[in-house]
mmCIF file of N, CA and C in Angstrom:
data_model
loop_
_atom_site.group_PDB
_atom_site.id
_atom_site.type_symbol
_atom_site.label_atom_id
_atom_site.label_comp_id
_atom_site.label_asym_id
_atom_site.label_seq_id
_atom_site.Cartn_x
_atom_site.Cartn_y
_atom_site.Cartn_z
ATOM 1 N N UNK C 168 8.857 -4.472 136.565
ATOM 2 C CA UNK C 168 8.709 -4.916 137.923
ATOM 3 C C UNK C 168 8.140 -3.798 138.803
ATOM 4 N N UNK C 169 8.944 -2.805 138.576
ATOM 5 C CA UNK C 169 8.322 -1.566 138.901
ATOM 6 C C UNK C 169 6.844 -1.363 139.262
ATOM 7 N N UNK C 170 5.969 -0.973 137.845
ATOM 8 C CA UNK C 170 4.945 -1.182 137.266
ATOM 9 C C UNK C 170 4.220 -2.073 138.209
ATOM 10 N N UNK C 171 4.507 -3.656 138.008
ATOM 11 C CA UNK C 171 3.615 -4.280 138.673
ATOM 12 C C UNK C 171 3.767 -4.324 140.398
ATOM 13 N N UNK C 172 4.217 -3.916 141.644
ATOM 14 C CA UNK C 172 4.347 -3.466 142.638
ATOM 15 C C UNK C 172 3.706 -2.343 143.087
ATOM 16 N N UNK C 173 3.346 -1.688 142.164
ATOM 17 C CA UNK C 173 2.646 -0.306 142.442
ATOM 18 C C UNK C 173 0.894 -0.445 142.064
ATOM 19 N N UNK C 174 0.574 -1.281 141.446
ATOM 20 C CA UNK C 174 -0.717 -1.298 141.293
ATOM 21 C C UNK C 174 -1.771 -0.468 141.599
ATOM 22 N N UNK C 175 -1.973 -0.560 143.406
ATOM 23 C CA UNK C 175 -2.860 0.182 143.224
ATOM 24 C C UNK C 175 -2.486 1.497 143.969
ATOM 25 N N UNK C 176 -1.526 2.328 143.428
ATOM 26 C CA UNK C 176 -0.699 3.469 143.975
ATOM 27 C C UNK C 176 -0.649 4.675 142.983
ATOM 28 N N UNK C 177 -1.218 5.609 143.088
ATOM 29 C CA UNK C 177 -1.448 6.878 142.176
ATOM 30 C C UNK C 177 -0.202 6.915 142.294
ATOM 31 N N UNK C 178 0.387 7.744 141.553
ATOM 32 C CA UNK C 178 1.981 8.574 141.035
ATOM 33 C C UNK C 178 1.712 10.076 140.836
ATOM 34 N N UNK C 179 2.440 10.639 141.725
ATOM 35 C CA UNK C 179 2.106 12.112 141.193
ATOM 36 C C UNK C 179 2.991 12.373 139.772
ATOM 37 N N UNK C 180 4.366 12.142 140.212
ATOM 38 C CA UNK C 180 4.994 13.256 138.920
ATOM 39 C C UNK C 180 6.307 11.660 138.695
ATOM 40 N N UNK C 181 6.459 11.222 137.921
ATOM 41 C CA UNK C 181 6.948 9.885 137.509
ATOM 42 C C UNK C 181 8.181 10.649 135.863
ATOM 43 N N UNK C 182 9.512 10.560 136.306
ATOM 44 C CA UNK C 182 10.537 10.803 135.429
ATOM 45 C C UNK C 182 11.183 9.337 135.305
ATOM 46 N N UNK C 183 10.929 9.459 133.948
ATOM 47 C CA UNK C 183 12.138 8.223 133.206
ATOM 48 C C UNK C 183 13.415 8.826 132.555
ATOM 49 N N UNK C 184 14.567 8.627 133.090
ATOM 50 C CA UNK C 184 15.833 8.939 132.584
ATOM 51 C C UNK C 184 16.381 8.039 131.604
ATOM 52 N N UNK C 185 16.162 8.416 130.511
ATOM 53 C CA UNK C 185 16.303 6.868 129.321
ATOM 54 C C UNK C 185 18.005 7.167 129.077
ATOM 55 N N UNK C 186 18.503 6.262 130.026
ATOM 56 C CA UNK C 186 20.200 6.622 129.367
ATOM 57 C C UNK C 186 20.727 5.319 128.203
ATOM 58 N N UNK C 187 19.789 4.976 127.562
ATOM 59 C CA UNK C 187 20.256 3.774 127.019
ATOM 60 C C UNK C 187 20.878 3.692 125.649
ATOM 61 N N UNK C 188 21.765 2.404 125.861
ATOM 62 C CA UNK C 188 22.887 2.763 124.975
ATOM 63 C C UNK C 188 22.792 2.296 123.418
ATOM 64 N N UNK C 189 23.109 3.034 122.505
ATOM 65 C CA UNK C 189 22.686 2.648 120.980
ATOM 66 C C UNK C 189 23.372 1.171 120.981
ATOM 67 N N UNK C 190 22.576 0.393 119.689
ATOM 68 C CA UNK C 190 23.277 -0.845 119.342
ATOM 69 C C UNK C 190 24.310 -0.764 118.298
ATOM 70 N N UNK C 191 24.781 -1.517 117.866
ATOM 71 C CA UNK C 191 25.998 -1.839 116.562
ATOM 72 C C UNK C 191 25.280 -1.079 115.418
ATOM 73 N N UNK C 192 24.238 -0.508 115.136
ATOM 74 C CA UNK C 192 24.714 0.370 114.008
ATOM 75 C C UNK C 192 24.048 1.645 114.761
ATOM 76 N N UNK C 193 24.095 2.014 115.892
ATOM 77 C CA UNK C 193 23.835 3.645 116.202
ATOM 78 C C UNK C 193 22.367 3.920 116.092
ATOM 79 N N UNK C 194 21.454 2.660 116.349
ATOM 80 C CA UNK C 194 20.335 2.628 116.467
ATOM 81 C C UNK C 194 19.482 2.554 118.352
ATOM 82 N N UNK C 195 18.682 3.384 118.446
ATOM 83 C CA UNK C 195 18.135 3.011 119.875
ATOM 84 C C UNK C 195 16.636 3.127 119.723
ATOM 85 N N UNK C 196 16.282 2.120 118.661
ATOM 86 C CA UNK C 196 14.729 1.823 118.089
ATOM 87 C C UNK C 196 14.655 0.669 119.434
ATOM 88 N N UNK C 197 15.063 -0.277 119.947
ATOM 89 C CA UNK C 197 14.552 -0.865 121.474
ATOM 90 C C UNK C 197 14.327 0.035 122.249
ATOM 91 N N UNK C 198 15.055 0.611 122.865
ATOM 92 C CA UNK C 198 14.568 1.716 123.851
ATOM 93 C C UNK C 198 13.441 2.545 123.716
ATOM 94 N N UNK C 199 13.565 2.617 122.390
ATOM 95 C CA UNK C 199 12.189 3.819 122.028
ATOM 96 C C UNK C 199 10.771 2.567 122.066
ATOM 97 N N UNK C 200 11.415 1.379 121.612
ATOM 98 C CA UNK C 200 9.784 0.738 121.866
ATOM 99 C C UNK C 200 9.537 0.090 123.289
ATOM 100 N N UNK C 201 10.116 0.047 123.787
ATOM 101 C CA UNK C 201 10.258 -0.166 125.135
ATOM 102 C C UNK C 201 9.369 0.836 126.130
ATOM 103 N N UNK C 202 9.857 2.061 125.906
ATOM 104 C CA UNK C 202 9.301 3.491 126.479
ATOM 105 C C UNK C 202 8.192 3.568 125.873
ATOM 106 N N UNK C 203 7.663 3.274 124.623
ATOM 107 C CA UNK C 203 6.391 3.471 124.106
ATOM 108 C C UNK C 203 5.125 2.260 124.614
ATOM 109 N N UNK C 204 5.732 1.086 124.861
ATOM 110 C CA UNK C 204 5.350 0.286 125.825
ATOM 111 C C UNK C 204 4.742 0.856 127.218
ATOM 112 N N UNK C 205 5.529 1.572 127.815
ATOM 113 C CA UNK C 205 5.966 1.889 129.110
ATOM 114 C C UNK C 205 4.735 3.006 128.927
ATOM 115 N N UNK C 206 4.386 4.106 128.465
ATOM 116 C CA UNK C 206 3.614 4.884 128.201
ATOM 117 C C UNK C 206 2.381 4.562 128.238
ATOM 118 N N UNK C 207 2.342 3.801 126.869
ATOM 119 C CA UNK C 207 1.060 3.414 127.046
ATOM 120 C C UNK C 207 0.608 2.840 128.141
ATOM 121 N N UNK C 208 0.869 1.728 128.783
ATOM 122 C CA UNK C 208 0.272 1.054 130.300
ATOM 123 C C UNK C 208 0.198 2.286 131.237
ATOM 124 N N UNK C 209 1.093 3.141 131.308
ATOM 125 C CA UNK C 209 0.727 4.174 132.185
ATOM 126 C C UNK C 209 -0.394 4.927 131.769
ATOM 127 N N UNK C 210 -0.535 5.209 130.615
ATOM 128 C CA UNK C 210 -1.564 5.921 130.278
ATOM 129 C C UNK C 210 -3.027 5.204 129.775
ATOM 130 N N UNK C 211 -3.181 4.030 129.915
ATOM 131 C CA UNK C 211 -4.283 3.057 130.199
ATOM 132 C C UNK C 211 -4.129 3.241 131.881
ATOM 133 N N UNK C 212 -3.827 2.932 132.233
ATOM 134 C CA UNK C 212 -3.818 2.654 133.558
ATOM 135 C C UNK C 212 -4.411 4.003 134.150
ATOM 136 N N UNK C 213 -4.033 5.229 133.880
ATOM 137 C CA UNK C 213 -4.458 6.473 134.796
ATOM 138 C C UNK C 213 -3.760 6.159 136.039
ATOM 139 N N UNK C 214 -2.628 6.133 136.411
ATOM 140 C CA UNK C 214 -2.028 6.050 137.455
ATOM 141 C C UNK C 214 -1.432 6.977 137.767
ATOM 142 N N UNK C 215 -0.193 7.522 136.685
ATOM 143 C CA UNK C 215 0.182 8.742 136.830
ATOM 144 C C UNK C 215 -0.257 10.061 136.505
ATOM 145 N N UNK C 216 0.025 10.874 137.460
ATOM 146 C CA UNK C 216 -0.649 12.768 136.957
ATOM 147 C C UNK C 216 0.211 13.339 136.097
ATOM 148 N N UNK C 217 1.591 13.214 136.157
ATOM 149 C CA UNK C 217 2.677 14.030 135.109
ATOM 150 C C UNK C 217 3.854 12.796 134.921
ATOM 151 N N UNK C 218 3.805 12.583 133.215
ATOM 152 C CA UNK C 218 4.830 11.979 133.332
ATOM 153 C C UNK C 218 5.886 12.590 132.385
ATOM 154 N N UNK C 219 7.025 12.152 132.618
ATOM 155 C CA UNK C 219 8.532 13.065 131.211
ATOM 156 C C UNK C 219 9.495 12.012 130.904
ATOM 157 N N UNK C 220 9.453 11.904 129.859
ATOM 158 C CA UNK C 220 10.734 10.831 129.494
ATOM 159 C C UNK C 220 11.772 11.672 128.797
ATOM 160 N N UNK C 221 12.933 11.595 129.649
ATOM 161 C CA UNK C 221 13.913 12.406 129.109
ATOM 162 C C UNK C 221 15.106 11.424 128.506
ATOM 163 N N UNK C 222 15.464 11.701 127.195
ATOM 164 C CA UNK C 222 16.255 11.150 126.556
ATOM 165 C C UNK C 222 17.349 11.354 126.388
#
């Protein structure tokens, strides 16, 4: 939702705080494809100048 609201809005410095929580066997392969999702459109897009995903 984020994402699409900002359109046509450069980002200087854009932090994702990934606090997300493992599933039933201690896996957090959603989150990671989620964020890899999330990356890429930002980085097609050229919107943001610095981005950090902290895990």
């Amino acid at each position: 939702m984020f994402l699409k609201n900002s359109q046509n809005t450069f980002i200087k410095k854009l932090l994702i705080n990934n606090r997300g929580s493992k599933d039933k066997e201690g896996c957090d392969d959603t989150n990671d494809l989620i964020l890899s999702y999330i990356k890429e459109y930002i980085m097609k897009k050229k919107r943001v100048k610095y981005l950090a995903i902290i895990n």
